[in-house]
Amino acid sequence: MEGQDEVSAREQHFHSQVRESTICFLIFAILYIVSYFIITRYKRKSDEQEDEDAIVNRISLFLSTFTLAVSAGAVLLLPFSIISNEILLSFPQNYYIQWLNGSLIHGLWNLASLFSNLCLFVLMPFAFFFLESEGFAGLKKGIRARILETLVMLILLALLILGIVWVASALIDNDAASMESLYDLWEFYLPYLYSCISLMGCLLLLLCTPVGLSRMFTVMGQLLVKPTILEDLDEQIYIITLEEEALQRRLSGLPSSVEYNVTELEQELENVKILKKKLERRKKASAWERNLVYPAVMVLLLIETSISVLLVACNILCLLVDETAMPKGTRGPGIGNASLSAFGFVGAALEIILIFYLMVSSVVGFYSLRVFGNFIPKKDDTTMTKIIGNCVSILVLSSALPVMSRTLGLVIVLTSAYGVLILKMPKNTFL
């Protein structure tokens, strides 16, 4: 009898592992397909040759797509965990959602942590060096020579980073035990290095998020059609059309030897055409789109920004006056045992909205910074080097998002139930 129970338990464990693996594969496959379409939308078409460089570009494209899919998974995991917890609370005995359990959630977090490390320290450096490699002098040119050069560069980069971390550890904590722990690459060194990357990601988020929150209104104003109050769009379109025709006549009348004036007039003509398209779009927009969508979106952005700032202020006050509000390493109840918000399902939905709003604002703020302005991808005109840089940046931001949400208190969880998602995650995931 005991043998049959043991066999039955093994079969259940096996079926559970197969089911979780299938779910993880399906989720990642969907994210990979979406990421592939996003990257190919911005990838420069001139990079599609039919030679050795085409193979290199294709491999770099697949690695960048994998990294972007991992970034999307890291962003979606926290909302997915929150909504899964609320669903399990609402339907604890439902047969059709038994696959949604704590084992699946923790497995997804483990995979996200593993793939984030893999992309950050192996795949993306390999893609960059492989794209820039030409093969060592004296060797036969080809894919093998480029792979050999890339591997040598990766080894040298790993030694450089190891030396930097060793020196930093010696300067900060010159202890024999701490120095010996650096020999343990898997248990200490890689998690420590990933924690440093997460720390840089948090600092970058702290820098980008306020900028993004202020820029969101401008960006949405450019995407949406503004209300036409005391404006005559027909007259503006007529004036801009006359200006376009005048510029075209000037361009056709200038001699080809005057290159500077021709370039300047072409740029001015392009700006006029863009302005004309915007005016025509505003004219074609319906009254509902002009007078309802734009004010509603702006009010929604104002509400979300106000709630975010209010939550951060309340969290700072709690940290100042109450020591128990500090993050602790204790474990909370398991998934599906307690609600993560005092407001139940509505509070959880608000948390998810704020998490997505924080991520979008941080990305907008990242591209709004003057230092990273050249990273902005352009449709059908983005090189693979820029795509790799964008994928790495988004991966760093997404890896630091759960830490940022917890630290700033943007998630409405001020009770110990918050340990369900954060404190029971793998130790490699956070600082």
XYZ file of C-alpha atoms in Angstrom:
431
model
C 0.000 0.000 0.000
C 2.792 2.394 0.872
C 4.556 1.494 -2.371
C 1.424 2.353 -4.374
C 1.097 5.687 -2.562
C 4.744 6.454 -3.297
C 4.299 5.601 -6.997
C 1.148 7.719 -7.133
C 2.959 10.649 -5.514
C 5.807 10.320 -8.020
C 3.337 10.259 -10.915
C 1.583 13.366 -9.613
C 4.920 15.123 -9.190
C 5.948 14.102 -12.713
C 2.675 15.309 -14.244
C 2.941 18.542 -12.280
C 6.466 19.146 -13.578
C 5.397 18.419 -17.160
C 2.395 20.746 -16.830
C 4.486 23.578 -15.381
C 7.172 23.135 -18.037
C 4.537 23.245 -20.776
C 2.984 26.409 -19.348
C 6.395 28.087 -19.028
C 7.248 27.123 -22.612
C 3.946 28.463 -23.980
C 4.316 31.758 -22.106
C 7.875 32.213 -23.294
C 6.971 31.250 -26.870
C 4.278 33.948 -26.959
C 6.678 36.539 -25.521
C 9.388 35.503 -27.995
C 7.063 35.870 -31.003
C 5.869 39.304 -29.856
C 9.455 40.413 -29.181
C 10.549 39.189 -32.622
C 7.881 41.270 -34.357
C 8.824 44.325 -32.282
C 12.536 44.063 -33.121
C 11.968 43.353 -36.823
C 9.737 46.415 -36.966
C 12.664 48.636 -35.941
C 15.581 46.680 -37.431
C 17.298 48.339 -40.369
C 16.365 46.598 -43.599
C 19.750 47.305 -45.166
C 21.294 44.853 -42.675
C 19.617 41.932 -44.490
C 22.471 40.791 -46.758
C 22.996 37.308 -48.137
C 26.527 36.624 -46.914
C 28.482 35.926 -43.746
C 27.306 39.164 -42.145
C 23.706 38.046 -42.684
C 24.305 34.945 -40.535
C 25.941 37.064 -37.822
C 23.063 39.550 -37.883
C 20.532 36.725 -37.723
C 22.209 35.144 -34.686
C 22.422 38.546 -32.947
C 18.756 39.115 -33.802
C 17.706 35.830 -32.190
C 19.761 36.547 -29.053
C 18.322 40.079 -28.798
C 14.809 38.688 -29.240
C 15.462 36.167 -26.457
C 16.674 38.977 -24.173
C 13.671 41.182 -24.922
C 11.338 38.246 -24.216
C 13.060 37.676 -20.870
C 12.678 41.391 -20.069
C 8.972 41.255 -20.895
C 8.607 38.174 -18.708
C 10.370 39.902 -15.812
C 7.989 42.859 -16.120
C 4.879 40.668 -16.313
C 5.824 38.316 -13.480
C 4.932 40.605 -10.595
C 1.457 41.483 -11.983
C 0.962 37.818 -12.889
C 1.831 36.793 -9.321
C -0.536 39.357 -7.856
C -3.487 38.387 -10.053
C -2.781 34.677 -9.523
C -2.920 35.150 -5.757
C -6.279 36.932 -5.981
C -7.727 34.305 -8.349
C -6.694 31.488 -5.999
C -8.297 33.354 -3.116
C -11.540 33.843 -5.035
C -11.745 30.275 -6.425
C -9.763 28.032 -4.064
C -11.483 24.763 -5.057
C -11.946 25.353 -8.771
C -10.606 22.395 -10.756
C -9.703 24.435 -13.838
C -7.241 26.707 -12.041
C -5.401 24.071 -10.017
C -2.450 24.510 -12.406
C -2.095 28.035 -11.019
C -0.172 27.332 -7.815
C 2.829 28.462 -5.814
C 5.116 25.941 -7.473
C 4.425 27.443 -10.907
C 4.935 31.007 -9.643
C 8.248 30.179 -7.983
C 9.343 28.230 -11.025
C 8.677 31.259 -13.226
C 10.651 33.493 -10.867
C 13.551 31.031 -10.882
C 13.557 30.924 -14.680
C 13.368 34.719 -14.900
C 16.339 35.046 -12.562
C 18.349 32.399 -14.428
C 17.625 33.781 -17.895
C 18.289 37.355 -16.753
C 21.759 36.337 -15.592
C 22.305 34.352 -18.788
C 21.278 37.251 -21.046
C 23.106 39.915 -19.091
C 26.451 38.158 -18.676
C 26.625 35.742 -21.629
C 24.194 36.223 -24.500
C 24.264 39.998 -24.930
C 28.062 40.363 -24.624
C 28.399 37.458 -27.063
C 25.967 39.094 -29.513
C 27.810 42.433 -29.357
C 31.323 41.025 -29.743
C 30.148 38.568 -32.406
C 28.607 41.436 -34.363
C 31.790 43.520 -34.140
C 34.284 40.679 -34.672
C 36.202 40.080 -37.914
C 38.491 37.205 -36.920
C 42.106 37.279 -35.792
C 44.743 38.332 -38.285
C 46.409 35.359 -39.937
C 43.409 33.050 -39.547
C 41.020 32.088 -42.291
C 38.054 34.429 -42.355
C 34.665 32.973 -41.584
C 32.127 32.247 -38.875
C 34.516 30.047 -36.899
C 37.180 32.771 -36.777
C 34.596 35.304 -35.565
C 33.297 32.885 -32.925
C 36.863 32.277 -31.717
C 37.531 36.009 -31.408
C 34.215 36.504 -29.617
C 34.978 33.764 -27.073
C 38.432 35.227 -26.407
C 36.889 38.660 -25.861
C 34.303 37.182 -23.477
C 37.037 35.466 -21.444
C 39.017 38.706 -21.233
C 35.873 40.614 -20.231
C 35.096 38.050 -17.517
C 38.639 38.346 -16.145
C 38.360 42.139 -16.183
C 35.062 42.125 -14.298
C 36.386 39.524 -11.847
C 39.413 41.719 -11.153
C 37.266 44.827 -10.671
C 34.958 43.047 -8.223
C 37.964 41.575 -6.391
C 39.555 45.000 -5.970
C 36.247 46.549 -4.916
C 35.695 43.795 -2.342
C 39.221 44.286 -0.997
C 38.678 48.047 -0.651
C 35.268 47.763 0.990
C 35.668 44.665 3.156
C 39.251 43.422 3.446
C 38.312 40.211 5.225
C 39.690 36.738 4.532
C 36.228 35.170 4.634
C 34.782 37.662 2.147
C 37.765 37.208 -0.174
C 37.451 33.422 -0.067
C 33.740 33.648 -0.862
C 34.638 35.141 -4.235
C 36.042 31.754 -5.240
C 32.508 30.377 -5.137
C 31.331 31.712 -8.501
C 27.886 30.140 -8.600
C 26.728 30.620 -5.010
C 28.253 34.013 -4.280
C 30.039 35.746 -7.130
C 27.301 35.667 -9.790
C 24.457 36.602 -7.366
C 26.669 39.378 -5.976
C 27.397 40.648 -9.482
C 23.716 40.459 -10.437
C 22.846 42.357 -7.248
C 25.236 45.098 -8.339
C 23.482 45.243 -11.710
C 20.103 45.382 -9.932
C 21.418 48.218 -7.770
C 22.476 50.139 -10.868
C 19.078 49.406 -12.364
C 17.361 50.804 -9.256
C 19.480 53.952 -9.416
C 18.656 54.266 -13.107
C 14.960 53.809 -12.338
C 15.150 56.463 -9.628
C 16.655 58.792 -12.199
C 14.346 57.924 -15.100
C 10.987 57.574 -13.368
C 10.501 61.238 -12.285
C 11.537 62.367 -15.756
C 9.173 59.849 -17.318
C 6.256 60.874 -15.102
C 6.647 64.469 -16.258
C 7.177 63.481 -19.897
C 4.160 61.149 -20.075
C 1.793 64.094 -20.560
C 3.879 65.436 -23.446
C 4.198 62.017 -25.086
C 0.481 61.272 -24.840
C -0.251 64.760 -26.159
C 1.802 63.916 -29.250
C 0.096 60.563 -29.760
C -3.491 61.708 -29.229
C -5.539 64.296 -31.106
C -6.000 67.482 -29.105
C -9.356 69.290 -28.975
C -9.762 72.046 -31.554
C -10.719 75.100 -29.496
C -10.889 78.383 -31.451
C -8.785 76.849 -34.245
C -9.441 76.811 -37.975
C -7.754 73.648 -39.215
C -8.703 74.285 -42.860
C -6.911 77.611 -42.828
C -3.819 76.095 -41.182
C -3.724 73.262 -43.746
C -4.072 75.795 -46.575
C -1.187 77.892 -45.225
C 1.075 74.871 -44.700
C 0.270 73.629 -48.218
C 1.331 76.978 -49.695
C 4.542 76.853 -47.675
C 5.223 73.316 -48.916
C 4.731 74.356 -52.541
C 7.011 77.361 -52.072
C 9.774 75.175 -50.645
C 9.430 72.711 -53.515
C 9.760 75.543 -56.049
C 12.849 76.846 -54.289
C 14.394 73.364 -54.294
C 13.724 72.870 -57.998
C 15.214 76.288 -58.794
C 18.450 75.907 -56.820
C 21.570 74.642 -58.638
C 22.908 71.267 -57.477
C 26.256 72.843 -56.546
C 24.742 74.612 -53.520
C 24.710 71.545 -51.289
C 24.293 73.330 -47.969
C 21.167 75.245 -48.993
C 19.666 72.152 -50.633
C 20.149 70.070 -47.465
C 18.690 72.812 -45.289
C 15.653 73.256 -47.538
C 15.056 69.491 -47.704
C 15.060 69.290 -43.908
C 12.656 72.227 -43.701
C 10.397 70.619 -46.323
C 10.367 67.360 -44.353
C 9.330 69.235 -41.196
C 6.547 70.979 -43.095
C 5.254 67.638 -44.429
C 5.229 66.163 -40.918
C 3.293 69.177 -39.612
C 0.835 68.875 -42.509
C 0.217 65.193 -41.714
C -0.502 66.074 -38.090
C -2.986 68.753 -39.095
C -4.723 66.394 -41.526
C -4.928 63.739 -38.812
C -6.507 66.238 -36.438
C -9.025 67.193 -39.116
C -9.983 63.568 -39.863
C -10.381 62.673 -36.179
C -13.910 62.286 -34.898
C -15.455 64.612 -32.343
C -15.397 61.812 -29.739
C -11.674 61.294 -30.233
C -10.911 64.995 -30.004
C -13.207 66.040 -27.175
C -13.449 62.905 -25.022
C -10.421 60.619 -25.427
C -7.765 63.293 -24.960
C -9.217 64.827 -21.723
C -9.988 61.359 -20.320
C -6.436 60.114 -20.902
C -4.922 63.262 -19.392
C -7.139 62.986 -16.296
C -6.219 59.304 -15.977
C -2.512 60.122 -16.180
C -2.949 62.835 -13.551
C -4.742 60.412 -11.215
C -2.122 57.675 -11.647
C 0.735 60.121 -11.091
C -0.963 61.553 -7.988
C -1.567 58.086 -6.531
C 2.044 57.089 -7.197
C 3.421 60.208 -5.517
C 1.018 59.793 -2.594
C 2.033 56.163 -2.049
C 5.726 57.062 -2.148
C 5.182 59.870 0.369
C 3.206 57.581 2.702
C 5.860 54.875 2.443
C 8.622 57.366 3.294
C 6.679 58.581 6.345
C 6.103 54.987 7.484
C 9.810 54.226 7.161
C 10.694 57.334 9.159
C 8.344 56.777 12.086
C 7.978 52.986 12.216
C 10.881 50.534 12.260
C 8.570 47.593 11.600
C 7.777 49.053 8.167
C 11.318 48.304 7.028
C 11.625 45.327 4.646
C 12.382 42.182 6.576
C 13.647 38.817 5.473
C 10.772 36.907 7.073
C 8.530 34.785 4.934
C 4.881 35.593 4.553
C 1.984 33.229 3.865
C 2.000 31.184 0.687
C 0.374 32.006 -2.619
C -3.416 31.971 -2.350
C -3.544 32.154 1.463
C -3.920 35.913 1.991
C -4.782 38.934 -0.098
C -1.911 41.240 -0.974
C -4.022 44.347 -0.601
C -6.346 45.669 2.053
C -8.806 46.512 -0.759
C -8.985 43.004 -2.162
C -9.281 42.427 -5.894
C -9.770 46.138 -6.633
C -6.577 47.014 -4.771
C -4.689 44.270 -6.603
C -5.904 45.619 -9.955
C -4.746 49.098 -8.932
C -1.347 47.681 -7.964
C -0.983 46.074 -11.398
C -1.896 49.332 -13.151
C 0.669 51.223 -11.080
C 3.375 48.653 -11.839
C 2.809 48.961 -15.587
C 2.595 52.746 -15.312
C 5.894 52.802 -13.420
C 7.607 50.671 -16.073
C 6.268 52.711 -18.994
C 7.240 55.949 -17.239
C 10.749 54.661 -16.554
C 11.214 53.671 -20.214
C 9.925 57.056 -21.394
C 12.214 58.794 -18.902
C 15.163 56.647 -20.012
C 14.803 57.722 -23.633
C 14.139 61.326 -22.566
C 17.521 61.632 -20.852
C 20.054 63.430 -23.013
C 22.688 60.760 -22.341
C 20.507 58.001 -23.813
C 18.813 60.072 -26.492
C 20.743 58.324 -29.264
C 19.328 54.966 -28.123
C 15.831 55.793 -29.382
C 14.942 53.142 -31.997
C 13.634 54.284 -35.373
C 11.281 52.271 -37.532
C 13.186 50.257 -40.173
C 16.356 52.234 -39.405
C 17.893 50.827 -36.218
C 21.228 49.029 -36.356
C 21.766 45.741 -34.545
C 24.244 47.436 -32.196
C 21.539 49.861 -31.054
C 19.045 47.026 -30.726
C 21.454 45.149 -28.450
C 21.965 48.290 -26.353
C 18.204 48.815 -26.053
C 17.617 45.181 -25.056
C 20.296 45.364 -22.341
C 18.878 48.654 -21.008
C 15.332 47.305 -20.867
C 16.572 44.109 -19.197
C 18.348 46.117 -16.472
C 15.240 48.280 -15.908
C 12.891 45.283 -15.803
C 15.165 43.384 -13.398
C 15.093 46.291 -10.974
C 11.334 46.924 -11.270
C 10.185 44.570 -8.448
C 12.812 46.010 -6.076
C 11.782 49.523 -7.050
C 8.092 48.794 -6.529
C 8.780 47.365 -3.092
C 11.236 50.036 -1.960
C 9.137 53.037 -2.963
C 5.897 51.461 -1.756
C 4.148 51.923 -5.110
C 2.379 48.631 -4.473
C -0.377 49.014 -1.880
C 0.920 46.335 0.451
C 1.795 47.600 3.896
C 1.186 44.302 5.695
C 3.235 41.151 6.086
C 1.260 39.543 3.260
C 3.585 41.318 0.846
C 6.126 38.629 1.678
C 4.099 36.279 -0.525
C 5.661 37.682 -3.667
C 8.832 39.486 -2.699
C 10.294 37.770 0.304
C 9.771 34.240 -0.995
C 11.390 34.861 -4.377
C 14.768 33.348 -5.244
C 17.667 35.015 -3.487
C 19.377 35.758 -6.793
C 16.472 37.882 -7.987
C 17.012 40.900 -5.765
C 19.603 42.708 -3.737
